[in-house]
Coordinates of N, CA and C in Angstrom, one line a residue:
X9 N 84.6 88.3 122.5 CA 85.7 88.9 121.7 C 86.7 89.3 122.8
X10 N 88.0 89.1 122.5 CA 89.2 89.5 123.3 C 89.5 90.8 123.0
X11 N 89.1 91.8 123.7 CA 89.4 93.2 123.4 C 90.8 93.6 123.5
X12 N 91.5 93.0 124.4 CA 92.9 93.2 124.5 C 93.6 92.8 123.3
X13 N 93.3 91.6 122.8 CA 94.0 91.1 121.6 C 93.6 92.1 120.3
X14 N 92.4 92.5 120.3 CA 91.9 93.4 119.1 C 92.7 94.6 119.2
X15 N 92.8 95.3 120.4 CA 93.5 96.5 120.5 C 95.1 96.3 120.2
X16 N 95.6 95.2 120.5 CA 97.0 94.9 120.2 C 97.3 94.8 118.9
X17 N 96.2 94.6 117.8 CA 96.4 94.4 116.5 C 96.1 95.6 115.8
X18 N 95.3 96.5 116.3 CA 94.8 97.8 115.6 C 95.9 98.6 115.2
X19 N 96.9 99.0 115.9 CA 98.0 99.9 115.4 C 98.5 99.5 114.1
X20 N 98.6 98.2 113.7 CA 99.1 97.8 112.5 C 98.3 98.1 111.3
X21 N 97.1 98.5 111.5 CA 96.2 98.9 110.4 C 96.3 100.4 110.4
X22 N 96.6 101.1 111.4 CA 96.7 102.6 111.5 C 97.7 103.1 110.5
X23 N 98.6 102.3 110.1 CA 99.6 102.9 109.1 C 99.1 103.2 107.8
X24 N 97.8 102.9 107.6 CA 97.1 103.3 106.4 C 96.8 104.8 106.4
X25 N 96.8 105.4 107.6 CA 96.5 106.8 107.6 C 97.7 107.7 107.0
X26 N 99.0 107.5 107.5 CA 100.0 108.3 106.9 C 100.2 108.0 105.5
X27 N 100.0 106.6 105.1 CA 100.1 106.2 103.8 C 99.0 106.9 102.8
X28 N 97.9 107.1 103.2 CA 96.9 107.8 102.5 C 97.2 109.3 102.4
X29 N 97.6 109.8 103.5 CA 98.0 111.3 103.5 C 99.1 111.5 102.5
X30 N 100.1 110.6 102.5 CA 101.2 110.9 101.5 C 100.8 110.8 100.1
X31 N 99.8 109.9 99.8 CA 99.4 109.8 98.5 C 98.8 111.1 97.8
X32 N 98.5 112.0 98.6 CA 97.8 113.3 98.1 C 98.8 114.4 98.0
X33 N 100.1 114.2 98.6 CA 101.0 115.3 98.6 C 101.4 115.8 97.2
X34 N 101.7 114.9 96.2 CA 102.0 115.4 94.8 C 100.9 115.8 94.0
X35 N 99.6 115.5 94.4 CA 98.5 115.6 93.4 C 97.5 116.6 94.0
X36 N 97.9 117.4 95.1 CA 97.0 118.3 95.7 C 96.2 119.1 94.7
X37 N 96.9 119.6 93.6 CA 96.4 120.4 92.6 C 95.2 119.7 91.7
X38 N 95.4 118.4 91.9 CA 94.5 117.5 90.9 C 93.5 116.9 91.7
X39 N 93.2 117.2 93.0 CA 92.2 116.6 93.8 C 90.8 117.1 93.3
X40 N 89.9 116.1 93.1 CA 88.5 116.4 92.7 C 87.7 117.1 93.7
X41 N 88.0 116.8 95.0 CA 87.2 117.4 96.0 C 88.3 118.2 97.0
X42 N 87.4 119.0 97.9 CA 88.4 119.7 98.8 C 89.1 118.8 99.7
X43 N 90.1 119.3 100.4 CA 90.9 118.6 101.4 C 90.0 117.9 102.4
X44 N 89.1 118.8 103.0 CA 88.3 118.3 104.0 C 87.4 117.1 103.6
X45 N 86.7 117.2 102.4 CA 85.8 116.2 101.9 C 86.6 114.9 101.6
X46 N 87.9 115.1 100.9 CA 88.7 114.1 100.7 C 89.0 113.3 101.9
X47 N 89.4 114.0 102.9 CA 89.9 113.4 104.2 C 88.7 112.6 104.8
X48 N 87.5 113.3 104.8 CA 86.3 112.6 105.4 C 85.9 111.3 104.6
X49 N 86.0 111.3 103.3 CA 85.8 110.1 102.5 C 86.7 109.1 102.7
X50 N 88.1 109.4 102.7 CA 89.0 108.3 103.1 C 88.9 107.7 104.5
X51 N 88.6 108.6 105.5 CA 88.5 108.2 106.8 C 87.2 107.3 107.0
X52 N 86.2 107.6 106.2 CA 85.0 106.8 106.2 C 85.2 105.2 105.8
X53 N 86.4 105.1 105.1 CA 86.7 103.9 104.5 C 87.9 103.2 105.4
X54 N 88.9 103.9 105.6 CA 90.0 103.4 106.4 C 89.8 103.0 107.8
X55 N 89.1 104.0 108.5 CA 88.8 103.6 110.0 C 87.9 102.4 110.1
X56 N 86.8 102.3 109.5 CA 86.0 101.0 109.7 C 86.8 99.8 109.3
X57 N 87.5 99.9 108.2 CA 88.4 98.8 107.8 C 89.4 98.4 108.8
X58 N 90.0 99.5 109.4 CA 91.1 99.3 110.5 C 90.3 98.4 111.7
X59 N 89.1 98.9 112.0 CA 88.5 98.3 113.1 C 88.1 96.9 112.9
X60 N 87.6 96.6 111.8 CA 86.9 95.3 111.4 C 88.1 94.3 110.9
X61 N 89.1 95.0 110.2 CA 90.3 94.2 109.9 C 91.1 93.7 111.0
X62 N 91.4 94.5 112.1 CA 92.1 94.1 113.2 C 91.2 93.1 114.0
X63 N 89.8 93.2 114.1 CA 89.1 92.3 114.6 C 89.1 90.8 113.9
X64 N 89.2 90.8 112.6 CA 89.4 89.7 112.0 C 90.6 88.9 112.2
X65 N 91.7 89.7 112.3 CA 93.0 89.1 112.6 C 93.1 88.5 114.0
X66 N 92.4 89.2 114.9 CA 92.4 88.7 116.3 C 91.6 87.5 116.6
X67 N 90.4 87.4 115.8 CA 89.5 86.2 115.9 C 90.0 85.1 115.0
X68 N 90.3 85.4 113.7 CA 90.8 84.2 113.0 C 92.2 83.9 113.1
X69 N 93.0 84.7 113.8 CA 94.4 84.4 114.1 C 95.2 84.2 112.7
X70 N 95.0 85.1 111.9 CA 95.7 85.3 110.6 C 96.6 86.5 110.5
X71 N 97.6 86.5 109.5 CA 98.5 87.6 109.4 C 97.7 88.8 108.9
X72 N 98.1 89.9 109.4 CA 97.5 91.3 109.0 C 97.7 91.5 107.5
X73 N 98.7 90.9 106.9 CA 99.1 91.1 105.4 C 98.0 90.5 104.6
X74 N 97.4 89.5 104.9 CA 96.4 88.7 104.3 C 95.2 89.7 104.0
X75 N 94.9 90.6 104.9 CA 93.8 91.5 104.8 C 94.3 92.8 104.2
X76 N 95.4 93.3 104.6 CA 95.9 94.5 104.2 C 96.2 94.6 102.8
X77 N 96.8 93.6 102.2 CA 97.3 93.7 100.8 C 96.2 93.8 99.8
X78 N 95.0 92.9 100.0 CA 93.9 93.1 99.1 C 93.2 94.3 99.2
X79 N 93.1 94.9 100.5 CA 92.5 96.2 100.7 C 93.3 97.3 100.0
X80 N 94.7 97.3 100.1 CA 95.5 98.4 99.4 C 95.3 98.3 98.0
X81 N 95.2 97.1 97.4 CA 95.0 97.0 96.0 C 93.6 97.6 95.6
X82 N 92.7 97.3 96.2 CA 91.3 97.8 96.1 C 91.1 99.3 96.4
X83 N 91.9 99.8 97.3 CA 91.8 101.3 97.8 C 92.3 102.1 96.5
X84 N 93.1 101.5 95.7 CA 93.5 102.5 94.5 C 92.3 103.0 93.8
X85 N 91.3 102.2 93.6 CA 90.2 102.6 92.8 C 89.4 103.8 93.5
X86 N 89.4 103.8 94.8 CA 88.8 105.0 95.6 C 89.8 106.2 95.4
X87 N 91.1 106.0 95.5 CA 92.1 107.0 95.3 C 92.0 107.6 93.9
X88 N 91.7 106.8 92.9 CA 91.6 107.2 91.4 C 90.3 108.0 91.4
X89 N 89.3 107.7 92.0 CA 88.1 108.4 91.8 C 88.1 109.9 92.6
X90 N 89.1 110.1 93.5 CA 89.2 111.4 94.0 C 90.1 112.3 93.3
X91 N 90.7 111.8 92.2 CA 91.6 112.7 91.4 C 91.1 113.0 90.1
X92 N 91.6 114.1 89.5 CA 91.5 114.4 88.1 C 92.6 114.2 87.2
X93 N 93.6 113.4 87.7 CA 94.7 113.0 86.8 C 94.4 111.8 86.0
X94 N 95.3 111.5 85.0 CA 95.0 110.2 84.4 C 95.5 109.0 85.0
X95 N 95.3 107.7 84.6 CA 95.6 106.5 85.2 C 97.1 106.4 85.4
X96 N 98.0 106.6 84.5 CA 99.5 106.4 84.7 C 100.0 107.2 85.8
X97 N 99.6 108.5 85.9 CA 100.1 109.3 87.0 C 99.7 109.1 88.3
X98 N 98.4 108.7 88.5 CA 97.8 108.4 89.7 C 98.3 107.0 90.2
X99 N 98.4 106.1 89.3 CA 98.9 104.8 89.7 C 100.4 104.9 90.1
X100 N 101.2 105.6 89.4 CA 102.6 105.8 89.7 C 102.9 106.5 91.1
X101 N 102.0 107.4 91.4 CA 102.1 107.9 92.8 C 101.7 107.0 93.8
X102 N 100.6 106.3 93.7 CA 99.9 105.3 94.5 C 101.1 104.2 94.8
X103 N 101.6 103.7 93.8 CA 102.6 102.6 93.8 C 103.9 103.0 94.6
X104 N 104.2 104.3 94.3 CA 105.5 104.8 94.9 C 105.3 104.9 96.4
X105 N 104.2 105.5 96.8 CA 103.9 105.7 98.2 C 103.8 104.4 98.9
X106 N 103.1 103.4 98.4 CA 102.9 102.1 99.0 C 104.2 101.4 99.2
X107 N 105.1 101.6 98.2 CA 106.5 100.9 98.1 C 107.3 101.6 99.2
X108 N 107.3 102.9 99.4 CA 108.1 103.6 100.4 C 107.6 103.3 101.6
X109 N 106.3 103.1 101.9 CA 105.7 102.8 103.1 C 105.8 101.3 103.6
X110 N 106.3 100.5 102.7 CA 106.4 99.1 103.0 C 107.8 98.9 103.9
X111 N 108.7 99.9 103.9 CA 110.1 99.8 104.4 C 109.9 99.9 106.0
X112 N 109.0 100.8 106.4 CA 108.9 100.8 107.9 C 108.5 99.5 108.5
X113 N 107.7 98.6 107.9 CA 107.3 97.4 108.3 C 108.5 96.5 108.4
X114 N 109.4 96.5 107.4 CA 110.5 95.7 107.5 C 111.6 96.0 108.6
X115 N 111.8 97.3 108.9 CA 112.5 97.7 110.0 C 111.8 97.3 111.2
X116 N 110.5 97.3 111.4 CA 109.8 97.0 112.5 C 109.9 95.5 112.8
X117 N 110.0 94.7 111.8 CA 110.3 93.3 111.9 C 111.6 93.1 112.5
X118 N 112.7 93.8 112.2 CA 114.0 93.6 112.7 C 114.0 94.1 114.2
X119 N 113.3 95.1 114.5 CA 113.0 95.5 115.9 C 112.3 94.5 116.7
X120 N 111.2 93.9 116.1 CA 110.5 92.8 116.9 C 111.4 91.7 117.1
X121 N 112.1 91.3 116.2 CA 113.1 90.2 116.4 C 114.0 90.3 117.5
X122 N 114.4 91.6 117.7 CA 115.3 91.8 118.8 C 114.7 91.7 120.2
X123 N 113.4 92.1 120.4 CA 112.7 92.0 121.6 C 111.9 90.7 121.8
X124 N 111.6 90.1 120.7 CA 110.8 88.8 120.8 C 111.5 87.9 119.8
X125 N 112.6 87.3 120.1 CA 113.3 86.5 119.1 C 112.7 85.2 118.8
X126 N 111.8 84.7 119.6 CA 111.2 83.3 119.3 C 109.9 83.6 118.6
X127 N 109.5 84.7 118.3 CA 108.3 85.1 117.7 C 108.4 85.2 116.0
X128 N 107.5 85.8 115.3 CA 107.5 85.9 113.8 C 106.5 86.9 113.4
X129 N 106.5 87.2 112.1 CA 105.7 88.3 111.5 C 104.2 88.1 111.8
X130 N 103.8 86.8 112.0 CA 102.3 86.6 112.3 C 102.0 87.0 113.8
X131 N 102.9 87.1 114.6 CA 102.7 87.6 115.9 C 103.4 88.8 116.2
X132 N 103.1 90.0 115.4 CA 103.7 91.2 115.5 C 103.4 91.8 116.8
X133 N 104.5 92.0 117.6 CA 104.2 92.6 118.9 C 103.7 94.0 118.8
X134 N 103.0 94.4 120.0 CA 102.4 95.7 120.0 C 103.5 96.9 119.9
X135 N 104.5 96.6 120.6 CA 105.7 97.6 120.5 C 106.3 97.7 119.2
X136 N 106.3 96.6 118.4 CA 106.8 96.7 117.0 C 105.8 97.4 116.1
X137 N 104.5 97.2 116.4 CA 103.5 98.0 115.6 C 103.5 99.5 115.8
X138 N 103.7 100.0 117.0 CA 103.9 101.3 117.3 C 105.3 101.9 116.7
X139 N 106.2 101.0 116.6 CA 107.5 101.4 116.0 C 107.3 101.6 114.5
X140 N 106.5 100.6 114.0 CA 106.2 100.8 112.5 C 105.3 102.1 112.2
X141 N 104.4 102.2 113.0 CA 103.5 103.5 112.9 C 104.4 104.7 112.9
X142 N 105.2 104.7 114.0 CA 106.1 105.9 114.2 C 107.0 106.2 113.0
X143 N 107.6 105.1 112.4 CA 108.4 105.3 111.3 C 107.6 105.7 110.0
X144 N 106.4 105.2 109.9 CA 105.4 105.6 108.8 C 105.1 106.9 108.9
X145 N 104.8 107.5 110.1 CA 104.4 108.9 110.1 C 105.6 109.7 109.9
X146 N 106.9 109.4 110.4 CA 108.1 110.1 110.1 C 108.4 110.2 108.7
X147 N 108.2 109.1 107.9 CA 108.4 109.0 106.5 C 107.6 110.0 105.8
X148 N 106.4 110.0 106.4 CA 105.2 110.8 105.6 C 105.6 112.2 105.7
X149 N 105.9 112.7 107.0 CA 106.3 114.0 107.3 C 107.6 114.5 106.4
X150 N 108.6 113.6 106.4 CA 109.7 114.0 105.6 C 109.6 114.0 104.1
X151 N 108.6 113.3 103.6 CA 108.3 113.2 102.3 C 107.4 114.4 101.7
X152 N 107.0 115.2 102.8 CA 106.0 116.4 102.3 C 106.7 117.4 101.5
X153 N 107.8 117.8 101.9 CA 108.4 118.9 101.1 C 108.9 118.4 99.6
X154 N 109.7 117.4 99.5 CA 110.0 117.0 98.1 C 108.9 116.5 97.3
X155 N 107.8 116.0 97.9 CA 106.5 115.6 97.3 C 105.9 116.8 96.6
X156 N 105.7 117.9 97.5 CA 105.0 119.1 97.1 C 105.9 119.9 96.0
X157 N 107.0 120.0 96.2 CA 108.0 120.8 95.4 C 108.5 120.1 94.1
X158 N 108.9 118.9 94.1 CA 109.4 118.2 93.0 C 108.6 117.3 92.3
X159 N 108.0 116.4 93.2 CA 107.1 115.3 92.5 C 105.8 115.9 91.9
X160 N 105.3 117.0 92.6 CA 104.1 117.7 92.0 C 104.4 118.3 90.7
X161 N 105.6 118.9 90.6 CA 106.0 119.5 89.3 C 106.0 118.5 88.2
X162 N 106.4 117.2 88.5 CA 106.4 116.2 87.5 C 105.1 115.9 87.0
X163 N 104.1 115.8 88.2 CA 102.7 115.4 87.9 C 102.2 116.4 86.9
X164 N 102.5 117.7 87.1 CA 101.8 118.8 86.3 C 102.4 118.8 84.9
X165 N 103.6 118.5 84.7 CA 104.3 118.7 83.5 C 104.6 117.5 82.5
X166 N 104.9 116.4 83.2 CA 105.2 115.1 82.4 C 104.0 114.5 82.0
X167 N 103.8 114.3 80.6 CA 102.7 113.7 80.2 C 102.9 112.3 79.4
X168 N 104.0 111.8 79.5 CA 104.4 110.5 78.9 C 103.9 109.4 79.8
X169 N 103.0 108.6 79.2 CA 102.4 107.5 80.0 C 103.5 106.4 80.1
X170 N 104.3 106.2 79.2 CA 105.3 105.2 79.2 C 106.2 105.4 80.5
X171 N 106.7 106.7 80.7 CA 107.5 107.0 81.9 C 106.8 106.7 83.1
X172 N 105.6 107.1 83.3 CA 104.9 106.8 84.5 C 104.7 105.4 84.7
X173 N 104.4 104.6 83.6 CA 104.2 103.2 83.8 C 105.6 102.5 84.2
X174 N 106.6 103.1 83.7 CA 108.0 102.5 84.1 C 108.2 102.7 85.6
X175 N 107.8 103.8 86.1 CA 108.0 104.0 87.6 C 107.1 103.0 88.3
X176 N 106.0 102.7 87.7 CA 105.2 101.7 88.5 C 105.8 100.4 88.5
X177 N 106.3 100.0 87.4 CA 107.1 98.6 87.2 C 108.3 98.7 88.3
X178 N 108.9 99.8 88.5 CA 110.1 99.8 89.3 C 109.6 99.8 90.8
X179 N 108.6 100.4 91.1 CA 108.1 100.4 92.6 C 107.6 99.0 92.9
X180 N 107.0 98.4 91.9 CA 106.3 97.1 92.1 C 107.5 96.1 92.5
X181 N 108.6 96.1 91.9 CA 109.8 95.4 92.0 C 110.3 95.5 93.5
X182 N 110.4 96.7 93.9 CA 110.8 96.9 95.3 C 109.8 96.4 96.4
X183 N 108.5 96.7 96.0 CA 107.4 96.3 96.9 C 107.4 94.7 96.9
X184 N 107.4 94.0 95.8 CA 107.4 92.6 95.9 C 108.6 91.9 96.6
X185 N 109.8 92.7 96.4 CA 111.0 92.2 97.2 C 110.7 92.2 98.7
X186 N 110.1 93.4 99.2 CA 109.8 93.5 100.6 C 108.7 92.5 101.1
X187 N 107.8 92.1 100.2 CA 106.8 91.2 100.6 C 107.4 89.8 100.7
X188 N 108.3 89.6 99.7 CA 109.0 88.2 99.8 C 109.9 88.1 100.9
X189 N 110.5 89.3 101.5 CA 111.5 89.2 102.5 C 110.8 89.2 104.0
X190 N 109.4 89.2 104.0 CA 108.8 89.1 105.4 C 109.3 87.9 106.2
X191 N 109.8 88.1 107.3 CA 110.3 87.0 108.0 C 109.2 86.4 108.9
X192 N 108.6 85.4 108.4 CA 107.5 84.6 109.2 C 107.9 84.0 110.5
X193 N 109.3 83.7 110.5 CA 110.0 83.3 111.7 C 111.2 84.1 111.9
X194 N 111.4 84.6 113.0 CA 112.5 85.5 113.3 C 113.8 84.7 113.3
X195 N 113.7 83.4 113.5 CA 115.0 82.6 113.5 C 115.7 82.8 112.2
X196 N 115.0 83.1 111.2 CA 115.7 83.3 109.8 C 116.6 84.5 109.8
X197 N 116.2 85.6 110.5 CA 117.0 86.7 110.5 C 117.9 86.9 111.7
X198 N 117.8 86.0 112.6 CA 118.7 85.9 113.9 C 119.8 84.9 113.7
X199 N 119.9 84.2 112.7 CA 120.8 83.2 112.4 C 122.1 83.9 111.8
X200 N 123.3 83.8 112.6 CA 124.5 84.3 112.2 C 124.5 85.9 112.1
X201 N 124.9 86.3 111.1 CA 125.0 87.8 110.9 C 123.8 88.3 110.2
X202 N 122.7 87.5 110.1 CA 121.6 88.0 109.4 C 120.8 89.1 110.2
X203 N 120.9 89.2 111.3 CA 120.3 90.2 112.1 C 120.8 91.5 111.8
X204 N 122.1 91.6 111.6 CA 122.6 92.9 111.1 C 122.4 93.2 109.6
X205 N 122.5 92.1 108.8 CA 122.4 92.2 107.4 C 121.0 92.6 107.0
X206 N 120.0 92.1 107.7 CA 118.5 92.3 107.3 C 118.2 93.8 107.2
X207 N 118.5 94.5 108.3 CA 118.1 96.0 108.4 C 119.0 96.7 107.4
X208 N 120.3 96.3 107.3 CA 121.2 97.0 106.4 C 120.8 96.8 104.9
X209 N 120.2 95.6 104.6 CA 119.9 95.4 103.3 C 118.7 96.2 103.0
X210 N 117.8 96.3 104.0 CA 116.5 97.1 103.7 C 116.9 98.5 103.6
X211 N 117.7 99.0 104.5 CA 118.3 100.4 104.3 C 118.8 100.7 102.9
X212 N 119.6 99.7 102.6 CA 120.4 99.9 101.2 C 119.2 100.0 100.1
X213 N 118.2 99.1 100.2 CA 117.1 99.1 99.1 C 116.4 100.4 99.1
X214 N 116.1 100.9 100.4 CA 115.4 102.1 100.4 C 116.2 103.3 99.8
X215 N 117.5 103.3 100.2 CA 118.4 104.4 99.6 C 118.4 104.2 98.0
X216 N 118.7 103.0 97.6 CA 118.7 102.8 96.1 C 117.4 103.4 95.5
X217 N 116.2 103.0 96.1 CA 114.9 103.5 95.5 C 114.9 105.0 95.5
X218 N 115.2 105.7 96.6 CA 115.3 107.1 96.6 C 116.2 107.7 95.6
X219 N 117.4 107.0 95.4 CA 118.3 107.5 94.4 C 117.8 107.5 93.0
X220 N 117.0 106.3 92.7 CA 116.4 106.1 91.4 C 115.4 107.2 91.2
X221 N 114.6 107.5 92.2 CA 113.5 108.6 92.0 C 114.2 109.9 91.9
X222 N 115.3 110.2 92.3 CA 116.0 111.5 92.1 C 116.5 111.5 90.7
X223 N 117.1 110.4 90.2 CA 117.6 110.3 88.9 C 116.5 110.4 87.9
X224 N 115.3 109.9 88.3 CA 114.0 110.0 87.4 C 113.7 111.5 87.2
X225 N 113.7 112.2 88.4 CA 113.4 113.6 88.5 C 114.3 114.4 87.5
X226 N 115.6 114.2 87.8 CA 116.6 114.9 86.9 C 116.4 114.6 85.4
X227 N 116.2 113.4 85.1 CA 116.0 112.9 83.6 C 114.8 113.6 83.1
X228 N 113.7 113.6 84.0 CA 112.5 114.3 83.5 C 112.6 115.7 83.3
X229 N 113.3 116.4 84.2 CA 113.6 117.8 84.0 C 114.4 118.1 82.7
X230 N 115.4 117.3 82.3 CA 116.1 117.4 81.1 C 115.1 117.2 79.9
X231 N 114.3 116.2 79.9 CA 113.4 116.0 78.8 C 112.4 117.1 78.6
X232 N 112.0 117.6 79.7 CA 110.9 118.7 79.7 C 111.6 120.0 79.1
X233 N 112.9 120.2 79.6 CA 113.6 121.5 79.1 C 113.9 121.2 77.6
X234 N 114.2 120.1 77.2 CA 114.6 119.9 75.7 C 113.3 120.1 74.9
X235 N 112.2 119.5 75.4 CA 110.9 119.7 74.7 C 110.6 121.2 74.6
X236 N 110.8 122.0 75.7 CA 110.5 123.4 75.5 C 111.3 124.2 74.6
X237 N 112.7 123.9 74.5 CA 113.6 124.4 73.6 C 113.2 124.0 72.2
X238 N 112.8 122.8 72.0 CA 112.2 122.4 70.6 C 111.0 123.2 70.2
X239 N 110.1 123.5 71.2 CA 108.9 124.1 70.9 C 109.3 125.6 70.6
X240 N 110.1 126.1 71.2 CA 110.6 127.5 71.0 C 111.2 127.6 69.7
X241 N 112.1 126.8 69.2 CA 112.7 126.8 68.0 C 111.7 126.7 66.9
X242 N 110.8 125.8 67.0 CA 109.8 125.7 66.0 C 108.9 127.0 65.9
X243 N 108.6 127.8 66.9 CA 108.1 129.1 66.9 C 108.8 130.0 66.2
X244 N 110.1 130.0 66.4 CA 111.0 131.0 65.8 C 111.1 130.8 64.3
X245 N 111.1 129.5 63.9 CA 111.2 129.1 62.6 C 109.9 129.6 61.8
X246 N 108.8 129.7 62.5 CA 107.5 130.1 61.9 C 107.5 131.5 61.7

């Protein structure tokens, strides 16, 4: 086994840690187990997967995405088992976090194209992996306050399954767009002005996604306030 090659792939899998942490920000009140027990449970799955997943990438010489994407899909069932919330809410949070965490990878591709212009996504450099990991951790830290203050409030009060599923569909659209925009050859984003347009486009998409989430929160607040007013009016009529 080429230990150097294995270690050069491992950081790409470590982004699962800030992603997993972020998934629990809005649902802390709905966790089935204690924080410590949940962290131990998730770590017992993520860390071995990161080790063996990076090993598979280095030996089989395949893209990390071929292993990461199926794992992320399967990991939702573990996430669901650690919560007391219903399916729509847990799926909405999970999809939202995974979608937001897909953007650091896109910015890392642009960074990698700058330092390794003849390479591609399948040969993700170690520097770019640490760049992605740093952005993922930064995004996780900055998401803590709004997730705990605003998203958690919606998890506690919004009971409409249709609304939660609609946010899942929205998140999936942005996630799918990022997957399809993966530059397997950096020549595609280095041609002409694409090198500047690619990160700008990704930043624009991230900004649009955040704005939509803000609009969703404001609309949800209006709906909840209207529902409370209607409930008070019915009580007064009685």
